[in-house]
Amino acid sequence: MFMRVSILDQSPIATGSTASEALAQTVRTAQLADDLGYHRFWVSEHHDAPGLAGSTPEVLLAHIGAKTKRIRLGSGGVMLPHYSSYKVAENFRMLEALYPGRIDLGVGRAPGGMPRSTIALQGGRVPKADYSQQVADLIAYITDSLPDNHPLYGLRARPIPEGVPELWLLGSSYGSAAIAAEHGTAFTFAHFINAEGGVEAVQMYRDRFQPSRLYAEPEASVAVFVFCADTAEAAERLAMTMDLSLLMLANGQRMEGTPTYEMARDYPYTARERMVVRENRERMIVGDPVSVRQQLEAFARRYGVDEVIVSTRTPDFEDRLRTFELLADAMGLKGQ
């Protein structure tokens, strides 16, 4: 089956490593993805997260754009409730002007951090903006279509590029799917965050989709954790570190970096924790290249999409690169 494969990179900081090293690895991963034929490369937004270096996707994307050639670049995603729709439109119109035809504007409404970072981002104010209205304003700013009854009618987000960034709403629930359908944007379901209800959310998005200035037809994708290695046993070793990361997050423990293989191997799981690990495996695809391809194709068919966005975190950066190399070969991506 035809399938576009893209990457979401969260700039993970390995235990004992630094944020600068993690960001340099993100750039190297983008360059590899560009060479291997991946369709998009998205970077995330997290705040006050000790194990993740990416806090400002628009800044990181400007740098990655200068280091890559053809791959689409985007945010996975900008946490819109923290910001002015107008400023977000300016940021991504600037990126579109710098890298024409290559920019995706992915937005979400999650906080991307703990409550104290939300307070800091919003200057202590109580947010009053309605997310659906923020999306409507964002569309108007990136398409120069503010209605004449809007209080800021005539205002334009500059610079004004020749094209328009692709606008994707990101979500792990029905709510974001409904807003994407209402406003006629593309929609990505974050299966790596929530393995429940995604198929139904994507179908609901398709059923309710209203054509817009941006899209005449619905366009959907799904994001999932993937761990691929030369053997199933080696892939399992990679996934074990994610098992521990997700468990510690669920337990409210803040880790300073991605757990090492030794930490994951030696962790004394309780029976309850092993059950949590089994549940979290629904958010992952794990295996050797042949198995991963089969799983990804079945996964895409289940969702009814022709694009899957993969994300992976491993303590060893070379293992992460190897996952993407094996996956590109298994999926028949056309690289340079």
PDB file of N, CA and C in Angstrom, residues 184-276:
ATOM      1  N   GLY A 184     -12.153  23.017   8.798  1.00  0.00           N
ATOM      2  CA  GLY A 184     -11.587  22.552   7.539  1.00  0.00           C
ATOM      3  C   GLY A 184     -10.076  22.524   7.513  1.00  0.00           C
ATOM      4  N   THR A 185      -9.467  22.082   8.622  1.00  0.00           N
ATOM      5  CA  THR A 185      -8.015  21.911   8.666  1.00  0.00           C
ATOM      6  C   THR A 185      -7.688  20.421   8.536  1.00  0.00           C
ATOM      7  N   ALA A 186      -6.413  20.106   8.383  1.00  0.00           N
ATOM      8  CA  ALA A 186      -5.976  18.717   8.476  1.00  0.00           C
ATOM      9  C   ALA A 186      -5.940  18.313   9.949  1.00  0.00           C
ATOM     10  N   PHE A 187      -5.895  16.994  10.205  1.00  0.00           N
ATOM     11  CA  PHE A 187      -5.961  16.501  11.584  1.00  0.00           C
ATOM     12  C   PHE A 187      -5.010  15.335  11.768  1.00  0.00           C
ATOM     13  N   THR A 188      -4.236  15.375  12.853  1.00  0.00           N
ATOM     14  CA  THR A 188      -3.364  14.270  13.243  1.00  0.00           C
ATOM     15  C   THR A 188      -3.784  13.756  14.609  1.00  0.00           C
ATOM     16  N   PHE A 189      -4.023  12.443  14.689  1.00  0.00           N
ATOM     17  CA  PHE A 189      -4.349  11.854  15.985  1.00  0.00           C
ATOM     18  C   PHE A 189      -3.079  11.352  16.643  1.00  0.00           C
ATOM     19  N   ALA A 190      -2.876  11.720  17.915  1.00  0.00           N
ATOM     20  CA  ALA A 190      -1.668  11.364  18.655  1.00  0.00           C
ATOM     21  C   ALA A 190      -1.868  10.016  19.349  1.00  0.00           C
ATOM     22  N   HIS A 191      -1.763   8.943  18.583  1.00  0.00           N
ATOM     23  CA  HIS A 191      -1.901   7.600  19.145  1.00  0.00           C
ATOM     24  C   HIS A 191      -0.797   7.306  20.159  1.00  0.00           C
ATOM     25  N   PHE A 192       0.356   7.943  19.996  1.00  0.00           N
ATOM     26  CA  PHE A 192       1.454   7.722  20.939  1.00  0.00           C
ATOM     27  C   PHE A 192       1.154   8.317  22.313  1.00  0.00           C
ATOM     28  N   ILE A 193       0.149   9.170  22.382  1.00  0.00           N
ATOM     29  CA  ILE A 193      -0.295   9.712  23.662  1.00  0.00           C
ATOM     30  C   ILE A 193      -1.498   8.944  24.195  1.00  0.00           C
ATOM     31  N   ASN A 194      -2.420   8.612  23.308  1.00  0.00           N
ATOM     32  CA  ASN A 194      -3.648   7.936  23.717  1.00  0.00           C
ATOM     33  C   ASN A 194      -4.006   6.872  22.678  1.00  0.00           C
ATOM     34  N   ALA A 195      -3.949   5.624  23.081  1.00  0.00           N
ATOM     35  CA  ALA A 195      -4.230   4.525  22.152  1.00  0.00           C
ATOM     36  C   ALA A 195      -5.712   4.189  22.061  1.00  0.00           C
ATOM     37  N   GLU A 196      -6.556   4.940  22.761  1.00  0.00           N
ATOM     38  CA  GLU A 196      -7.985   4.649  22.778  1.00  0.00           C
ATOM     39  C   GLU A 196      -8.770   5.680  21.963  1.00  0.00           C
ATOM     40  N   GLY A 197      -9.689   5.217  21.150  1.00  0.00           N
ATOM     41  CA  GLY A 197     -10.644   6.103  20.481  1.00  0.00           C
ATOM     42  C   GLY A 197     -10.136   6.822  19.257  1.00  0.00           C
ATOM     43  N   GLY A 198      -8.910   6.556  18.836  1.00  0.00           N
ATOM     44  CA  GLY A 198      -8.346   7.291  17.708  1.00  0.00           C
ATOM     45  C   GLY A 198      -9.026   7.000  16.388  1.00  0.00           C
ATOM     46  N   VAL A 199      -9.328   5.742  16.133  1.00  0.00           N
ATOM     47  CA  VAL A 199      -9.977   5.376  14.873  1.00  0.00           C
ATOM     48  C   VAL A 199     -11.323   6.081  14.757  1.00  0.00           C
ATOM     49  N   GLU A 200     -12.068   6.097  15.846  1.00  0.00           N
ATOM     50  CA  GLU A 200     -13.378   6.748  15.839  1.00  0.00           C
ATOM     51  C   GLU A 200     -13.242   8.261  15.697  1.00  0.00           C
ATOM     52  N   ALA A 201     -12.223   8.843  16.330  1.00  0.00           N
ATOM     53  CA  ALA A 201     -12.021  10.292  16.233  1.00  0.00           C
ATOM     54  C   ALA A 201     -11.694  10.703  14.790  1.00  0.00           C
ATOM     55  N   VAL A 202     -10.849   9.934  14.127  1.00  0.00           N
ATOM     56  CA  VAL A 202     -10.502  10.248  12.735  1.00  0.00           C
ATOM     57  C   VAL A 202     -11.724  10.087  11.828  1.00  0.00           C
ATOM     58  N   GLN A 203     -12.525   9.046  12.062  1.00  0.00           N
ATOM     59  CA  GLN A 203     -13.722   8.859  11.246  1.00  0.00           C
ATOM     60  C   GLN A 203     -14.717   9.994  11.475  1.00  0.00           C
ATOM     61  N   MET A 204     -14.874  10.407  12.723  1.00  0.00           N
ATOM     62  CA  MET A 204     -15.760  11.526  13.014  1.00  0.00           C
ATOM     63  C   MET A 204     -15.281  12.791  12.315  1.00  0.00           C
ATOM     64  N   TYR A 205     -13.963  13.025  12.328  1.00  0.00           N
ATOM     65  CA  TYR A 205     -13.385  14.175  11.617  1.00  0.00           C
ATOM     66  C   TYR A 205     -13.758  14.126  10.138  1.00  0.00           C
ATOM     67  N   ARG A 206     -13.621  12.965   9.523  1.00  0.00           N
ATOM     68  CA  ARG A 206     -13.957  12.843   8.099  1.00  0.00           C
ATOM     69  C   ARG A 206     -15.452  13.092   7.861  1.00  0.00           C
ATOM     70  N   ASP A 207     -16.282  12.530   8.716  1.00  0.00           N
ATOM     71  CA  ASP A 207     -17.731  12.653   8.532  1.00  0.00           C
ATOM     72  C   ASP A 207     -18.200  14.098   8.666  1.00  0.00           C
ATOM     73  N   ARG A 208     -17.575  14.870   9.561  1.00  0.00           N
ATOM     74  CA  ARG A 208     -18.041  16.236   9.836  1.00  0.00           C
ATOM     75  C   ARG A 208     -17.261  17.307   9.069  1.00  0.00           C
ATOM     76  N   PHE A 209     -16.279  16.914   8.296  1.00  0.00           N
ATOM     77  CA  PHE A 209     -15.382  17.877   7.659  1.00  0.00           C
ATOM     78  C   PHE A 209     -16.141  18.894   6.802  1.00  0.00           C
ATOM     79  N   GLN A 210     -15.780  20.180   7.003  1.00  0.00           N
ATOM     80  CA  GLN A 210     -16.331  21.277   6.209  1.00  0.00           C
ATOM     81  C   GLN A 210     -15.223  21.864   5.336  1.00  0.00           C
ATOM     82  N   PRO A 211     -15.373  21.846   4.016  1.00  0.00           N
ATOM     83  CA  PRO A 211     -14.327  22.409   3.152  1.00  0.00           C
ATOM     84  C   PRO A 211     -14.015  23.858   3.520  1.00  0.00           C
ATOM     85  N   SER A 212     -12.753  24.244   3.347  1.00  0.00           N
ATOM     86  CA  SER A 212     -12.301  25.573   3.748  1.00  0.00           C
ATOM     87  C   SER A 212     -11.358  26.147   2.700  1.00  0.00           C
ATOM     88  N   ARG A 213     -10.836  27.327   2.980  1.00  0.00           N
ATOM     89  CA  ARG A 213      -9.817  27.923   2.119  1.00  0.00           C
ATOM     90  C   ARG A 213      -8.556  27.065   2.070  1.00  0.00           C
ATOM     91  N   LEU A 214      -8.361  26.252   3.078  1.00  0.00           N
ATOM     92  CA  LEU A 214      -7.139  25.468   3.192  1.00  0.00           C
ATOM     93  C   LEU A 214      -7.255  24.084   2.556  1.00  0.00           C
ATOM     94  N   TYR A 215      -8.380  23.416   2.755  1.00  0.00           N
ATOM     95  CA  TYR A 215      -8.548  22.045   2.288  1.00  0.00           C
ATOM     96  C   TYR A 215      -9.951  21.850   1.720  1.00  0.00           C
ATOM     97  N   ALA A 216      -9.997  21.250   0.527  1.00  0.00           N
ATOM     98  CA  ALA A 216     -11.294  20.898  -0.061  1.00  0.00           C
ATOM     99  C   ALA A 216     -11.790  19.567   0.468  1.00  0.00           C
ATOM    100  N   GLU A 217     -10.859  18.699   0.872  1.00  0.00           N
ATOM    101  CA  GLU A 217     -11.182  17.376   1.375  1.00  0.00           C
ATOM    102  C   GLU A 217     -10.452  17.144   2.698  1.00  0.00           C
ATOM    103  N   PRO A 218     -10.969  16.248   3.527  1.00  0.00           N
ATOM    104  CA  PRO A 218     -10.271  15.960   4.793  1.00  0.00           C
ATOM    105  C   PRO A 218      -8.910  15.327   4.533  1.00  0.00           C
ATOM    106  N   GLU A 219      -7.946  15.651   5.384  1.00  0.00           N
ATOM    107  CA  GLU A 219      -6.622  15.047   5.316  1.00  0.00           C
ATOM    108  C   GLU A 219      -6.205  14.679   6.736  1.00  0.00           C
ATOM    109  N   ALA A 220      -5.944  13.406   6.954  1.00  0.00           N
ATOM    110  CA  ALA A 220      -5.654  12.929   8.307  1.00  0.00           C
ATOM    111  C   ALA A 220      -4.394  12.082   8.320  1.00  0.00           C
ATOM    112  N   SER A 221      -3.743  12.070   9.476  1.00  0.00           N
ATOM    113  CA  SER A 221      -2.593  11.202   9.711  1.00  0.00           C
ATOM    114  C   SER A 221      -2.652  10.751  11.161  1.00  0.00           C
ATOM    115  N   VAL A 222      -1.738   9.841  11.525  1.00  0.00           N
ATOM    116  CA  VAL A 222      -1.712   9.340  12.890  1.00  0.00           C
ATOM    117  C   VAL A 222      -0.259   9.188  13.317  1.00  0.00           C
ATOM    118  N   ALA A 223       0.031   9.527  14.587  1.00  0.00           N
ATOM    119  CA  ALA A 223       1.394   9.487  15.112  1.00  0.00           C
ATOM    120  C   ALA A 223       1.520   8.367  16.137  1.00  0.00           C
ATOM    121  N   VAL A 224       2.649   7.612  16.067  1.00  0.00           N
ATOM    122  CA  VAL A 224       2.830   6.447  16.929  1.00  0.00           C
ATOM    123  C   VAL A 224       4.317   6.283  17.247  1.00  0.00           C
ATOM    124  N   PHE A 225       4.611   5.740  18.428  1.00  0.00           N
ATOM    125  CA  PHE A 225       5.993   5.378  18.750  1.00  0.00           C
ATOM    126  C   PHE A 225       6.393   4.152  17.932  1.00  0.00           C
ATOM    127  N   VAL A 226       7.610   4.166  17.384  1.00  0.00           N
ATOM    128  CA  VAL A 226       8.136   3.017  16.645  1.00  0.00           C
ATOM    129  C   VAL A 226       9.549   2.710  17.123  1.00  0.00           C
ATOM    130  N   PHE A 227       9.802   1.425  17.359  1.00  0.00           N
ATOM    131  CA  PHE A 227      11.140   0.954  17.711  1.00  0.00           C
ATOM    132  C   PHE A 227      11.478  -0.193  16.770  1.00  0.00           C
ATOM    133  N   CYS A 228      12.457   0.039  15.903  1.00  0.00           N
ATOM    134  CA  CYS A 228      12.820  -0.940  14.887  1.00  0.00           C
ATOM    135  C   CYS A 228      14.319  -1.223  14.984  1.00  0.00           C
ATOM    136  N   ALA A 229      14.680  -2.514  14.927  1.00  0.00           N
ATOM    137  CA  ALA A 229      16.081  -2.923  14.962  1.00  0.00           C
ATOM    138  C   ALA A 229      16.251  -4.129  14.056  1.00  0.00           C
ATOM    139  N   ASP A 230      17.473  -4.566  13.879  1.00  0.00           N
ATOM    140  CA  ASP A 230      17.748  -5.677  12.967  1.00  0.00           C
ATOM    141  C   ASP A 230      17.052  -6.961  13.400  1.00  0.00           C
ATOM    142  N   THR A 231      16.847  -7.137  14.695  1.00  0.00           N
ATOM    143  CA  THR A 231      16.145  -8.314  15.210  1.00  0.00           C
ATOM    144  C   THR A 231      15.041  -7.880  16.164  1.00  0.00           C
ATOM    145  N   ALA A 232      14.083  -8.776  16.358  1.00  0.00           N
ATOM    146  CA  ALA A 232      12.995  -8.479  17.289  1.00  0.00           C
ATOM    147  C   ALA A 232      13.523  -8.287  18.702  1.00  0.00           C
ATOM    148  N   GLU A 233      14.535  -9.067  19.072  1.00  0.00           N
ATOM    149  CA  GLU A 233      15.106  -8.966  20.419  1.00  0.00           C
ATOM    150  C   GLU A 233      15.757  -7.602  20.636  1.00  0.00           C
ATOM    151  N   ALA A 234      16.485  -7.133  19.623  1.00  0.00           N
ATOM    152  CA  ALA A 234      17.127  -5.821  19.735  1.00  0.00           C
ATOM    153  C   ALA A 234      16.088  -4.707  19.807  1.00  0.00           C
ATOM    154  N   ALA A 235      14.999  -4.840  19.053  1.00  0.00           N
ATOM    155  CA  ALA A 235      13.936  -3.833  19.105  1.00  0.00           C
ATOM    156  C   ALA A 235      13.277  -3.805  20.469  1.00  0.00           C
ATOM    157  N   GLU A 236      13.105  -4.965  21.070  1.00  0.00           N
ATOM    158  CA  GLU A 236      12.520  -5.051  22.412  1.00  0.00           C
ATOM    159  C   GLU A 236      13.401  -4.313  23.424  1.00  0.00           C
ATOM    160  N   ARG A 237      14.687  -4.432  23.270  1.00  0.00           N
ATOM    161  CA  ARG A 237      15.620  -3.733  24.166  1.00  0.00           C
ATOM    162  C   ARG A 237      15.443  -2.220  24.051  1.00  0.00           C
ATOM    163  N   LEU A 238      15.231  -1.730  22.828  1.00  0.00           N
ATOM    164  CA  LEU A 238      15.005  -0.297  22.646  1.00  0.00           C
ATOM    165  C   LEU A 238      13.712   0.133  23.328  1.00  0.00           C
ATOM    166  N   ALA A 239      12.664  -0.643  23.116  1.00  0.00           N
ATOM    167  CA  ALA A 239      11.349  -0.267  23.636  1.00  0.00           C
ATOM    168  C   ALA A 239      11.292  -0.286  25.153  1.00  0.00           C
ATOM    169  N   MET A 240      12.118  -1.108  25.794  1.00  0.00           N
ATOM    170  CA  MET A 240      12.103  -1.194  27.248  1.00  0.00           C
ATOM    171  C   MET A 240      12.415   0.140  27.915  1.00  0.00           C
ATOM    172  N   THR A 241      13.261   0.952  27.276  1.00  0.00           N
ATOM    173  CA  THR A 241      13.574   2.251  27.876  1.00  0.00           C
ATOM    174  C   THR A 241      12.366   3.181  27.807  1.00  0.00           C
ATOM    175  N   MET A 242      11.560   3.050  26.739  1.00  0.00           N
ATOM    176  CA  MET A 242      10.338   3.842  26.647  1.00  0.00           C
ATOM    177  C   MET A 242       9.310   3.351  27.641  1.00  0.00           C
ATOM    178  N   ASP A 243       9.267   2.032  27.861  1.00  0.00           N
ATOM    179  CA  ASP A 243       8.379   1.491  28.893  1.00  0.00           C
ATOM    180  C   ASP A 243       8.624   2.192  30.228  1.00  0.00           C
ATOM    181  N   LEU A 244       9.898   2.305  30.593  1.00  0.00           N
ATOM    182  CA  LEU A 244      10.244   2.905  31.882  1.00  0.00           C
ATOM    183  C   LEU A 244       9.947   4.401  31.886  1.00  0.00           C
ATOM    184  N   SER A 245      10.239   5.086  30.795  1.00  0.00           N
ATOM    185  CA  SER A 245       9.951   6.522  30.711  1.00  0.00           C
ATOM    186  C   SER A 245       8.469   6.803  30.919  1.00  0.00           C
ATOM    187  N   LEU A 246       7.624   6.067  30.224  1.00  0.00           N
ATOM    188  CA  LEU A 246       6.181   6.292  30.323  1.00  0.00           C
ATOM    189  C   LEU A 246       5.660   5.929  31.700  1.00  0.00           C
ATOM    190  N   LEU A 247       6.221   4.875  32.298  1.00  0.00           N
ATOM    191  CA  LEU A 247       5.801   4.494  33.641  1.00  0.00           C
ATOM    192  C   LEU A 247       6.145   5.576  34.650  1.00  0.00           C
ATOM    193  N   MET A 248       7.355   6.104  34.569  1.00  0.00           N
ATOM    194  CA  MET A 248       7.769   7.133  35.524  1.00  0.00           C
ATOM    195  C   MET A 248       6.931   8.400  35.346  1.00  0.00           C
ATOM    196  N   LEU A 249       6.586   8.714  34.095  1.00  0.00           N
ATOM    197  CA  LEU A 249       5.715   9.861  33.844  1.00  0.00           C
ATOM    198  C   LEU A 249       4.350   9.632  34.491  1.00  0.00           C
ATOM    199  N   ALA A 250       3.813   8.425  34.329  1.00  0.00           N
ATOM    200  CA  ALA A 250       2.513   8.104  34.923  1.00  0.00           C
ATOM    201  C   ALA A 250       2.568   8.147  36.451  1.00  0.00           C
ATOM    202  N   ASN A 251       3.746   7.834  37.005  1.00  0.00           N
ATOM    203  CA  ASN A 251       3.910   7.855  38.461  1.00  0.00           C
ATOM    204  C   ASN A 251       4.242   9.239  39.003  1.00  0.00           C
ATOM    205  N   GLY A 252       4.301  10.219  38.122  1.00  0.00           N
ATOM    206  CA  GLY A 252       4.609  11.581  38.548  1.00  0.00           C
ATOM    207  C   GLY A 252       6.068  11.830  38.847  1.00  0.00           C
ATOM    208  N   GLN A 253       6.949  10.964  38.334  1.00  0.00           N
ATOM    209  CA  GLN A 253       8.386  11.126  38.561  1.00  0.00           C
ATOM    210  C   GLN A 253       9.015  11.851  37.372  1.00  0.00           C
ATOM    211  N   ARG A 254       9.786  12.883  37.657  1.00  0.00           N
ATOM    212  CA  ARG A 254      10.446  13.661  36.609  1.00  0.00           C
ATOM    213  C   ARG A 254      11.865  13.137  36.423  1.00  0.00           C
ATOM    214  N   MET A 255      12.137  12.627  35.222  1.00  0.00           N
ATOM    215  CA  MET A 255      13.473  12.114  34.927  1.00  0.00           C
ATOM    216  C   MET A 255      14.299  13.189  34.249  1.00  0.00           C
ATOM    217  N   GLU A 256      15.567  13.206  34.539  1.00  0.00           N
ATOM    218  CA  GLU A 256      16.464  14.190  33.940  1.00  0.00           C
ATOM    219  C   GLU A 256      16.902  13.795  32.529  1.00  0.00           C
ATOM    220  N   GLY A 257      16.550  12.608  32.081  1.00  0.00           N
ATOM    221  CA  GLY A 257      16.927  12.169  30.747  1.00  0.00           C
ATOM    222  C   GLY A 257      16.307  10.827  30.426  1.00  0.00           C
ATOM    223  N   THR A 258      16.459  10.388  29.172  1.00  0.00           N
ATOM    224  CA  THR A 258      15.965   9.082  28.765  1.00  0.00           C
ATOM    225  C   THR A 258      16.682   8.000  29.566  1.00  0.00           C
ATOM    226  N   PRO A 259      15.961   7.052  30.155  1.00  0.00           N
ATOM    227  CA  PRO A 259      16.621   6.005  30.932  1.00  0.00           C
ATOM    228  C   PRO A 259      17.613   5.202  30.093  1.00  0.00           C
ATOM    229  N   THR A 260      18.657   4.715  30.721  1.00  0.00           N
ATOM    230  CA  THR A 260      19.620   3.862  30.037  1.00  0.00           C
ATOM    231  C   THR A 260      19.043   2.450  29.894  1.00  0.00           C
ATOM    232  N   TYR A 261      19.668   1.658  29.038  1.00  0.00           N
ATOM    233  CA  TYR A 261      19.224   0.273  28.871  1.00  0.00           C
ATOM    234  C   TYR A 261      19.361  -0.491  30.187  1.00  0.00           C
ATOM    235  N   GLU A 262      20.416  -0.202  30.939  1.00  0.00           N
ATOM    236  CA  GLU A 262      20.639  -0.887  32.200  1.00  0.00           C
ATOM    237  C   GLU A 262      19.560  -0.524  33.215  1.00  0.00           C
ATOM    238  N   MET A 263      19.177   0.744  33.255  1.00  0.00           N
ATOM    239  CA  MET A 263      18.116   1.166  34.167  1.00  0.00           C
ATOM    240  C   MET A 263      16.807   0.443  33.846  1.00  0.00           C
ATOM    241  N   ALA A 264      16.495   0.347  32.551  1.00  0.00           N
ATOM    242  CA  ALA A 264      15.255  -0.325  32.143  1.00  0.00           C
ATOM    243  C   ALA A 264      15.301  -1.816  32.464  1.00  0.00           C
ATOM    244  N   ARG A 265      16.462  -2.438  32.262  1.00  0.00           N
ATOM    245  CA  ARG A 265      16.610  -3.873  32.516  1.00  0.00           C
ATOM    246  C   ARG A 265      16.494  -4.195  34.001  1.00  0.00           C
ATOM    247  N   ASP A 266      17.044  -3.333  34.837  1.00  0.00           N
ATOM    248  CA  ASP A 266      17.158  -3.650  36.266  1.00  0.00           C
ATOM    249  C   ASP A 266      16.013  -3.086  37.105  1.00  0.00           C
ATOM    250  N   TYR A 267      15.096  -2.314  36.500  1.00  0.00           N
ATOM    251  CA  TYR A 267      14.028  -1.697  37.292  1.00  0.00           C
ATOM    252  C   TYR A 267      13.126  -2.785  37.900  1.00  0.00           C
ATOM    253  N   PRO A 268      12.825  -2.688  39.207  1.00  0.00           N
ATOM    254  CA  PRO A 268      12.014  -3.725  39.885  1.00  0.00           C
ATOM    255  C   PRO A 268      10.510  -3.471  39.710  1.00  0.00           C
ATOM    256  N   TYR A 269       9.961  -3.843  38.576  1.00  0.00           N
ATOM    257  CA  TYR A 269       8.540  -3.603  38.306  1.00  0.00           C
ATOM    258  C   TYR A 269       7.643  -4.379  39.266  1.00  0.00           C
ATOM    259  N   THR A 270       6.624  -3.700  39.758  1.00  0.00           N
ATOM    260  CA  THR A 270       5.587  -4.383  40.513  1.00  0.00           C
ATOM    261  C   THR A 270       4.584  -4.981  39.524  1.00  0.00           C
ATOM    262  N   ALA A 271       3.678  -5.795  40.040  1.00  0.00           N
ATOM    263  CA  ALA A 271       2.653  -6.398  39.169  1.00  0.00           C
ATOM    264  C   ALA A 271       1.789  -5.312  38.535  1.00  0.00           C
ATOM    265  N   ARG A 272       1.444  -4.290  39.326  1.00  0.00           N
ATOM    266  CA  ARG A 272       0.625  -3.199  38.780  1.00  0.00           C
ATOM    267  C   ARG A 272       1.380  -2.454  37.692  1.00  0.00           C
ATOM    268  N   GLU A 273       2.669  -2.213  37.929  1.00  0.00           N
ATOM    269  CA  GLU A 273       3.470  -1.492  36.943  1.00  0.00           C
ATOM    270  C   GLU A 273       3.626  -2.291  35.655  1.00  0.00           C
ATOM    271  N   ARG A 274       3.727  -3.597  35.761  1.00  0.00           N
ATOM    272  CA  ARG A 274       3.820  -4.414  34.548  1.00  0.00           C
ATOM    273  C   ARG A 274       2.523  -4.337  33.736  1.00  0.00           C
ATOM    274  N   MET A 275       1.416  -4.206  34.420  1.00  0.00           N
ATOM    275  CA  MET A 275       0.144  -4.030  33.723  1.00  0.00           C
ATOM    276  C   MET A 275       0.125  -2.692  32.979  1.00  0.00           C
ATOM    277  N   VAL A 276       0.644  -1.632  33.625  1.00  0.00           N
ATOM    278  CA  VAL A 276       0.735  -0.322  32.970  1.00  0.00           C
ATOM    279  C   VAL A 276       1.628  -0.399  31.731  1.00  0.00           C
TER     280      VAL A 276
END
